[in-house]
Amino acid sequence: MPKDELKAEFRLVGTRPNRPDGLDKVTGRARYGADATLPGMLWGAVVRSPHAHAKIVKIDASKALALDGVKAVVTRADLPTGLTGEDWNLQENTLAGEKALYDGHAVAAVAATSRLLAEEAARLVEVTYEVLPHVIDVDDAIRPDAPVIREGAADASVPPGMPPNVVRYLDFGRGDIDAGFAAADLVREQTYKTEATHQGYIEPHACVGQLGADGKGEMWVCTQGQWYIRKMCSAVLGLEAAQLRVTPSEIGGGFGGKTTIFMEPLSLALSRKAGGRPVKIVMSRSEVLRATGPTASASMDVKIGMKKDGTITAGRAEFRMQGGAFPGSPVAEGLYCAFAPYAIPALQHIGYDVLANRPKCAAYRAPGSPMGAFAVESLIDEMCRELGLDPMAVRLKNAVREGDTASYGATFGSIGLIETLEATAAHPNLAVPLGPNQGRGIASGFWFNHAGETSVTLAIGEDGTATVSVGTPDIGGSRASIALMTAETLGIRYEDVRVNIVETGALGVNEPTHGSRATFASGKAAVIAAEAAIREMCNRAAAEWGIEPEAVEWVQGAAQPAGPNAGKFPPMSIAEIASKMGGTGGPISGHHESVPDGFGASFGAHVVDVEVDPETGRTTVLRYLVVQDAGRAIHPAYVEGQYQGGAAQGIGWALNEEYIYGKDGRLQNTVFLDYRIPVASDLPPIDTVIVEVPNPGHPYGVRGVGETGITPPLPAIANAIHAATGVRLRHLPMTPPKILAAMKTKG
Amino acid sequence: MSRIHVTTTVNGDTVEFLADPRETLLDCLRDHVGLTGSKEGCGTGDCGACSVRLDGTLVCSCLVLGVEAQGRTVETIEGMATGGELHPLQRKFIEHAALQCGFCTPGILVAAKALLEKNANPTDTEIRYWLAGNLCRCTGYDKIIRAVQDAAAEMRGAA
Ligand code: FES
Ligand code: FES
């Protein structure tokens, strides 16, 4: 559909009503992962390895089991054998087998009648380890003589002769890379590093699992995807998916980190051993930081060729990422995104996925993209300065447009990068004069977005209201946006739609709320389901009027004859049709399931002003601007919220957050005091501009907006710090001591 | 460990529970009193999700022992709306979209209410420093600050 065929005038889309779950969430009534209690419930606790890499010689749980009130202990011996591929990885991460692979790796779990008792029992489980050499840093882990995390973990992409911890290798590109660099006036190559950070959701992982000897089970859990929980727990425990019913709680943040399993299978395994009593497990913050998905750390070489006028002639990226002791770092995504905003004729990408003795990485908002952007957007800024070019003009000059082949091979459909950059350049923040020790940085960012398996059902109530059942947990206001689109389509009030996030038994398989897909995919499916219900309501009206269904149209929430030839009948409202549906053919509903096509990519650009204290090296963020293409903002306040939240996480990653390991391979910062995420007094107001280049693949033009926003802050802040101080930091986070040292060296 | 009988007032109601002396006030509220609106984000006093008032003082209930509540007055998020009427802060948080996941929200509302009782007309900076002990990972705080300001303005107007 061409852009101009999309409707642009709406009754509800684009308004900012109160979210449907707002009342529950401001009164403490909303029930999150740890808020459920069941009759006969036990508490679980997990025994974790204190070593980064160790052989498990013996597990002796006799002392724990001797405690009054301890009902079950589970070790790897209780789980099925013979799993392969990612199922094996998930099982090995759930409970260590022969070796503990990182500090915090689960080795056993206990269930007891109280939380305190379970914790005490966990301390009494005696594990004998034989400590092995470990490796933490990605550049150490890729050395040929590094301690080997696991033999045989490499996939077929890895050519023979590679270092032993390389498990995946990528090599792709286009054009003549040597000719590209030869055509440039300036060629620069630099190495950049980013450290692992945690998603930092404030709600720790929590679940209540129940599993009987008959293999039937239930689970209450905070997750981004109840079907993923079902699939993964079933695989790890050897259950049948249909026998496990997973109900998602309200979710206290996820950012990708709650798209997989950690202790969930343990609660089920403990329950089964404890005679089917439900088992609740709530992680501590230290467990969250030590054992749940941080993101990867990255070491990246980038080489770019640029002409004097700013035209980029060639780009080369070689990324090494470790995603913990298992394959799965987002090195591919990092490479795909790195040059995505630029139309560059010659490109080469090389990637290494490397194992290290760290927790299995999980998705974190635009996985891989922030790292790649840090390297590429920083180097482009460095080269613009060297050539005396305006970094905004260079980004515009090289920007990709509709129809261009993306750096990663796809063809861009309708995209809004140019519009985004132009809106950025026009923003008043760029005209604010800067004082001494202050600097301004800009950067752009990209995320593909995603559609994913989606199943939605809409049912018309007896009074003409509508219930929408969706499978994507609401992390940031998606109930509101789905209700708006549904009400808009049906022609009823926003308040007359209720959106429920349902359990796994209620719909076909849904992928999680991930990839920025909930408002796009569940929203699109809800609109199609509403259209199906509308068709049925038109049928009912047609039957009553004795005219053809094709002669009935749906206008403002009512069926009416389409034109003068169809007959003369007063409009029949949705309430009227619904009130008699029992007698006119039964319930009216609409359903849609698919992997929706047409998700559109989202580009963003950020501008940040910083001040660096020359005495301490401390960076203060003075002003922050996010400009991003939303396609169409269904509920603009929650779109802004995504932009602001992504920027805040990126600011934390840029300036402060990192996983810090001791020489013993143990994580040093395992509480929020030490793993410090941005607090309110660290941040300025975050200004936002929503650019709307409608996505023709969605009935209301939506693009996902959740992820792009975490990408530009890393390079934008590095660029701003350089502008303020003249020093270039190529290793995150840009902490005061690092900045100070760099300023001293520069003199 | 033998449990201790505790009698306390929570949101105006007298409640009794048996507390293990190692249990925090947060554990007791959530697991014994059945008030799960106060959240545990860290258990170490770093996130503020567990914020409650103890005899009027804003505290992290994860840093207070349950037995310390004996004979005292506790106010939690569940008591913030009175007689079915939301507190202006609660209303403004919804109106300004000052919550995404909502997990930090109970603690932030309890803390913000304590601020506005002390200082009816705070600056943005004062709000940001007052709430510096309440972590929010979703919002970037921008809309939270706006919501608190708007509630403060309304409360000043109403006074
Ligand atoms: S749970 Fe009490 S401060 Fe975090
Ligand atoms: S709204 Fe999610 S932590 Fe604040």
PDB file of C-alpha atoms in Angstrom, chain A residues 252-429:
ATOM      1  CA  GLY A 252       8.041  -5.784  36.187  1.00  0.00           C
ATOM      2  CA  GLY A 253      10.243  -5.090  33.191  1.00  0.00           C
ATOM      3  CA  GLY A 254      12.047  -7.505  30.913  1.00  0.00           C
ATOM      4  CA  PHE A 255      13.870  -5.717  28.086  1.00  0.00           C
ATOM      5  CA  GLY A 256      14.574  -9.102  26.503  1.00  0.00           C
ATOM      6  CA  GLY A 257      15.823 -10.722  29.696  1.00  0.00           C
ATOM      7  CA  LYS A 258      12.518 -12.443  30.369  1.00  0.00           C
ATOM      8  CA  THR A 259      12.252 -14.234  27.027  1.00  0.00           C
ATOM      9  CA  THR A 260      13.946 -17.355  28.302  1.00  0.00           C
ATOM     10  CA  ILE A 261      14.026 -19.684  31.315  1.00  0.00           C
ATOM     11  CA  PHE A 262      16.209 -19.655  34.400  1.00  0.00           C
ATOM     12  CA  MET A 263      14.740 -21.173  37.572  1.00  0.00           C
ATOM     13  CA  GLU A 264      11.307 -21.966  36.116  1.00  0.00           C
ATOM     14  CA  PRO A 265      12.054 -25.635  35.328  1.00  0.00           C
ATOM     15  CA  LEU A 266      13.492 -26.013  38.825  1.00  0.00           C
ATOM     16  CA  SER A 267      10.188 -25.073  40.438  1.00  0.00           C
ATOM     17  CA  LEU A 268       8.448 -27.722  38.322  1.00  0.00           C
ATOM     18  CA  ALA A 269      11.083 -30.379  38.988  1.00  0.00           C
ATOM     19  CA  LEU A 270      10.952 -29.663  42.722  1.00  0.00           C
ATOM     20  CA  SER A 271       7.165 -29.758  42.680  1.00  0.00           C
ATOM     21  CA  ARG A 272       7.136 -33.134  40.977  1.00  0.00           C
ATOM     22  CA  LYS A 273       9.555 -34.508  43.577  1.00  0.00           C
ATOM     23  CA  ALA A 274       7.559 -32.967  46.428  1.00  0.00           C
ATOM     24  CA  GLY A 275       4.397 -34.845  45.505  1.00  0.00           C
ATOM     25  CA  GLY A 276       2.979 -32.125  43.289  1.00  0.00           C
ATOM     26  CA  ARG A 277       2.910 -29.313  45.837  1.00  0.00           C
ATOM     27  CA  PRO A 278       3.374 -25.932  44.133  1.00  0.00           C
ATOM     28  CA  VAL A 279       6.845 -24.444  44.531  1.00  0.00           C
ATOM     29  CA  LYS A 280       7.527 -20.725  44.469  1.00  0.00           C
ATOM     30  CA  ILE A 281      10.965 -19.430  43.578  1.00  0.00           C
ATOM     31  CA  VAL A 282      11.836 -15.748  43.772  1.00  0.00           C
ATOM     32  CA  MET A 283      15.339 -14.725  42.816  1.00  0.00           C
ATOM     33  CA  SER A 284      17.352 -12.295  44.890  1.00  0.00           C
ATOM     34  CA  ARG A 285      18.920  -9.340  43.111  1.00  0.00           C
ATOM     35  CA  SER A 286      22.326 -11.004  43.397  1.00  0.00           C
ATOM     36  CA  GLU A 287      20.979 -14.108  41.720  1.00  0.00           C
ATOM     37  CA  VAL A 288      19.513 -11.931  38.979  1.00  0.00           C
ATOM     38  CA  LEU A 289      22.847 -10.260  38.344  1.00  0.00           C
ATOM     39  CA  ARG A 290      25.004 -13.390  38.692  1.00  0.00           C
ATOM     40  CA  ALA A 291      22.865 -15.887  36.858  1.00  0.00           C
ATOM     41  CA  THR A 292      20.384 -14.262  34.505  1.00  0.00           C
ATOM     42  CA  GLY A 293      20.949 -12.842  31.105  1.00  0.00           C
ATOM     43  CA  PRO A 294      23.319  -9.987  30.894  1.00  0.00           C
ATOM     44  CA  THR A 295      24.132  -8.831  27.439  1.00  0.00           C
ATOM     45  CA  ALA A 296      27.293  -9.769  25.590  1.00  0.00           C
ATOM     46  CA  SER A 297      30.561  -7.911  25.851  1.00  0.00           C
ATOM     47  CA  ALA A 298      32.177  -6.910  22.602  1.00  0.00           C
ATOM     48  CA  SER A 299      35.545  -6.142  21.091  1.00  0.00           C
ATOM     49  CA  MET A 300      35.241  -4.560  17.666  1.00  0.00           C
ATOM     50  CA  ASP A 301      37.550  -3.415  14.885  1.00  0.00           C
ATOM     51  CA  VAL A 302      35.987  -0.979  12.456  1.00  0.00           C
ATOM     52  CA  LYS A 303      37.518   0.486   9.312  1.00  0.00           C
ATOM     53  CA  ILE A 304      35.811   3.161   7.226  1.00  0.00           C
ATOM     54  CA  GLY A 305      36.740   4.952   4.031  1.00  0.00           C
ATOM     55  CA  MET A 306      35.369   8.467   3.470  1.00  0.00           C
ATOM     56  CA  LYS A 307      35.729  11.034   0.727  1.00  0.00           C
ATOM     57  CA  LYS A 308      36.436  14.687   1.502  1.00  0.00           C
ATOM     58  CA  ASP A 309      32.774  15.499   0.871  1.00  0.00           C
ATOM     59  CA  GLY A 310      31.650  12.930   3.438  1.00  0.00           C
ATOM     60  CA  THR A 311      30.667  10.134   1.067  1.00  0.00           C
ATOM     61  CA  ILE A 312      31.375   6.798   2.696  1.00  0.00           C
ATOM     62  CA  THR A 313      33.034   4.489   0.184  1.00  0.00           C
ATOM     63  CA  ALA A 314      33.663   1.358   2.197  1.00  0.00           C
ATOM     64  CA  GLY A 315      33.213  -0.139   5.635  1.00  0.00           C
ATOM     65  CA  ARG A 316      34.662  -3.137   7.394  1.00  0.00           C
ATOM     66  CA  ALA A 317      33.618  -4.481  10.776  1.00  0.00           C
ATOM     67  CA  GLU A 318      35.187  -7.353  12.667  1.00  0.00           C
ATOM     68  CA  PHE A 319      33.306  -8.075  15.877  1.00  0.00           C
ATOM     69  CA  ARG A 320      34.163 -10.507  18.668  1.00  0.00           C
ATOM     70  CA  MET A 321      31.423 -11.032  21.231  1.00  0.00           C
ATOM     71  CA  GLN A 322      31.168 -13.347  24.206  1.00  0.00           C
ATOM     72  CA  GLY A 323      27.694 -14.259  25.371  1.00  0.00           C
ATOM     73  CA  GLY A 324      28.748 -16.389  28.317  1.00  0.00           C
ATOM     74  CA  ALA A 325      29.402 -20.103  28.457  1.00  0.00           C
ATOM     75  CA  PHE A 326      26.940 -20.887  25.679  1.00  0.00           C
ATOM     76  CA  PRO A 327      26.627 -19.999  22.009  1.00  0.00           C
ATOM     77  CA  GLY A 328      24.273 -17.120  21.317  1.00  0.00           C
ATOM     78  CA  SER A 329      25.945 -13.743  21.615  1.00  0.00           C
ATOM     79  CA  PRO A 330      24.212 -11.272  19.302  1.00  0.00           C
ATOM     80  CA  VAL A 331      27.282 -10.845  17.115  1.00  0.00           C
ATOM     81  CA  ALA A 332      25.274 -11.387  13.934  1.00  0.00           C
ATOM     82  CA  GLU A 333      22.676  -8.766  14.864  1.00  0.00           C
ATOM     83  CA  GLY A 334      25.450  -6.392  15.875  1.00  0.00           C
ATOM     84  CA  LEU A 335      27.017  -6.744  12.449  1.00  0.00           C
ATOM     85  CA  TYR A 336      23.688  -6.494  10.626  1.00  0.00           C
ATOM     86  CA  CYS A 337      22.852  -3.247  12.409  1.00  0.00           C
ATOM     87  CA  ALA A 338      26.297  -1.658  12.425  1.00  0.00           C
ATOM     88  CA  PHE A 339      26.181  -0.030   8.995  1.00  0.00           C
ATOM     89  CA  ALA A 340      22.398  -0.244   8.516  1.00  0.00           C
ATOM     90  CA  PRO A 341      21.779   3.525   8.457  1.00  0.00           C
ATOM     91  CA  TYR A 342      24.254   4.033   5.602  1.00  0.00           C
ATOM     92  CA  ALA A 343      24.196   3.365   1.880  1.00  0.00           C
ATOM     93  CA  ILE A 344      27.740   2.078   1.412  1.00  0.00           C
ATOM     94  CA  PRO A 345      28.782   0.331  -1.812  1.00  0.00           C
ATOM     95  CA  ALA A 346      31.471  -1.923  -0.357  1.00  0.00           C
ATOM     96  CA  LEU A 347      31.144  -3.695   2.977  1.00  0.00           C
ATOM     97  CA  GLN A 348      32.778  -6.539   4.790  1.00  0.00           C
ATOM     98  CA  HIS A 349      31.573  -8.055   8.057  1.00  0.00           C
ATOM     99  CA  ILE A 350      33.408 -10.669  10.094  1.00  0.00           C
ATOM    100  CA  GLY A 351      32.023 -12.034  13.354  1.00  0.00           C
ATOM    101  CA  TYR A 352      33.072 -14.402  16.106  1.00  0.00           C
ATOM    102  CA  ASP A 353      30.762 -15.762  18.770  1.00  0.00           C
ATOM    103  CA  VAL A 354      33.040 -16.699  21.647  1.00  0.00           C
ATOM    104  CA  LEU A 355      32.470 -18.677  24.851  1.00  0.00           C
ATOM    105  CA  ALA A 356      33.643 -17.346  28.221  1.00  0.00           C
ATOM    106  CA  ASN A 357      32.964 -18.207  31.867  1.00  0.00           C
ATOM    107  CA  ARG A 358      30.030 -15.909  32.302  1.00  0.00           C
ATOM    108  CA  PRO A 359      26.264 -16.332  32.536  1.00  0.00           C
ATOM    109  CA  LYS A 360      24.381 -17.236  29.364  1.00  0.00           C
ATOM    110  CA  CYS A 361      23.526 -13.941  27.749  1.00  0.00           C
ATOM    111  CA  ALA A 362      19.913 -13.095  27.080  1.00  0.00           C
ATOM    112  CA  ALA A 363      18.380 -10.623  24.710  1.00  0.00           C
ATOM    113  CA  TYR A 364      18.671  -7.005  25.791  1.00  0.00           C
ATOM    114  CA  ARG A 365      16.807  -4.313  23.868  1.00  0.00           C
ATOM    115  CA  ALA A 366      18.020  -4.330  20.236  1.00  0.00           C
ATOM    116  CA  PRO A 367      20.518  -7.131  20.939  1.00  0.00           C
ATOM    117  CA  GLY A 368      23.881  -6.368  19.383  1.00  0.00           C
ATOM    118  CA  SER A 369      22.860  -3.059  17.848  1.00  0.00           C
ATOM    119  CA  PRO A 370      24.192  -0.762  20.595  1.00  0.00           C
ATOM    120  CA  MET A 371      27.652  -2.309  20.424  1.00  0.00           C
ATOM    121  CA  GLY A 372      27.870  -2.047  16.659  1.00  0.00           C
ATOM    122  CA  ALA A 373      26.585   1.504  16.747  1.00  0.00           C
ATOM    123  CA  PHE A 374      29.111   2.460  19.396  1.00  0.00           C
ATOM    124  CA  ALA A 375      31.945   1.390  17.110  1.00  0.00           C
ATOM    125  CA  VAL A 376      30.651   2.647  13.757  1.00  0.00           C
ATOM    126  CA  GLU A 377      28.980   5.860  14.924  1.00  0.00           C
ATOM    127  CA  SER A 378      32.051   6.770  16.961  1.00  0.00           C
ATOM    128  CA  LEU A 379      34.417   6.241  14.041  1.00  0.00           C
ATOM    129  CA  ILE A 380      32.202   8.233  11.675  1.00  0.00           C
ATOM    130  CA  ASP A 381      32.264  11.073  14.192  1.00  0.00           C
ATOM    131  CA  GLU A 382      36.052  10.848  14.473  1.00  0.00           C
ATOM    132  CA  MET A 383      36.411  11.028  10.707  1.00  0.00           C
ATOM    133  CA  CYS A 384      33.952  13.916  10.354  1.00  0.00           C
ATOM    134  CA  ARG A 385      36.060  15.878  12.818  1.00  0.00           C
ATOM    135  CA  GLU A 386      39.252  15.039  10.986  1.00  0.00           C
ATOM    136  CA  LEU A 387      37.771  16.137   7.672  1.00  0.00           C
ATOM    137  CA  GLY A 388      36.027  19.166   9.170  1.00  0.00           C
ATOM    138  CA  LEU A 389      32.574  17.897   8.188  1.00  0.00           C
ATOM    139  CA  ASP A 390      29.265  18.329   9.977  1.00  0.00           C
ATOM    140  CA  PRO A 391      28.361  14.897  11.394  1.00  0.00           C
ATOM    141  CA  MET A 392      24.652  15.504  10.782  1.00  0.00           C
ATOM    142  CA  ALA A 393      25.238  16.404   7.141  1.00  0.00           C
ATOM    143  CA  VAL A 394      27.381  13.312   6.649  1.00  0.00           C
ATOM    144  CA  ARG A 395      24.655  11.117   8.107  1.00  0.00           C
ATOM    145  CA  LEU A 396      22.088  12.686   5.809  1.00  0.00           C
ATOM    146  CA  LYS A 397      24.371  12.408   2.794  1.00  0.00           C
ATOM    147  CA  ASN A 398      24.845   8.674   3.269  1.00  0.00           C
ATOM    148  CA  ALA A 399      21.414   7.837   4.675  1.00  0.00           C
ATOM    149  CA  VAL A 400      19.538   4.820   3.363  1.00  0.00           C
ATOM    150  CA  ARG A 401      16.183   5.312   1.675  1.00  0.00           C
ATOM    151  CA  GLU A 402      13.261   3.188   0.588  1.00  0.00           C
ATOM    152  CA  GLY A 403      14.393   0.664  -2.020  1.00  0.00           C
ATOM    153  CA  ASP A 404      18.040   0.622  -0.925  1.00  0.00           C
ATOM    154  CA  THR A 405      19.683  -2.690  -0.201  1.00  0.00           C
ATOM    155  CA  ALA A 406      20.486  -2.733   3.487  1.00  0.00           C
ATOM    156  CA  SER A 407      24.018  -3.419   4.680  1.00  0.00           C
ATOM    157  CA  TYR A 408      22.761  -6.809   5.845  1.00  0.00           C
ATOM    158  CA  GLY A 409      21.217  -7.709   2.493  1.00  0.00           C
ATOM    159  CA  ALA A 410      17.472  -7.025   2.810  1.00  0.00           C
ATOM    160  CA  THR A 411      15.742  -4.375   0.741  1.00  0.00           C
ATOM    161  CA  PHE A 412      14.375  -1.490   2.752  1.00  0.00           C
ATOM    162  CA  GLY A 413      10.673  -0.827   2.368  1.00  0.00           C
ATOM    163  CA  SER A 414       9.214   2.440   3.552  1.00  0.00           C
ATOM    164  CA  ILE A 415      11.640   3.828   6.145  1.00  0.00           C
ATOM    165  CA  GLY A 416      11.981   7.165   7.840  1.00  0.00           C
ATOM    166  CA  LEU A 417      15.680   7.773   8.382  1.00  0.00           C
ATOM    167  CA  ILE A 418      15.864  10.935   6.285  1.00  0.00           C
ATOM    168  CA  GLU A 419      12.756  12.350   7.952  1.00  0.00           C
ATOM    169  CA  THR A 420      14.220  11.461  11.339  1.00  0.00           C
ATOM    170  CA  LEU A 421      17.552  13.140  10.642  1.00  0.00           C
ATOM    171  CA  GLU A 422      15.836  16.222   9.238  1.00  0.00           C
ATOM    172  CA  ALA A 423      13.604  16.511  12.298  1.00  0.00           C
ATOM    173  CA  THR A 424      16.673  16.151  14.477  1.00  0.00           C
ATOM    174  CA  ALA A 425      18.590  18.845  12.642  1.00  0.00           C
ATOM    175  CA  ALA A 426      15.637  21.208  13.023  1.00  0.00           C
ATOM    176  CA  HIS A 427      15.212  20.698  16.781  1.00  0.00           C
ATOM    177  CA  PRO A 428      15.821  23.732  19.022  1.00  0.00           C
ATOM    178  CA  ASN A 429      18.164  21.725  21.278  1.00  0.00           C
TER     179      ASN A 429
END
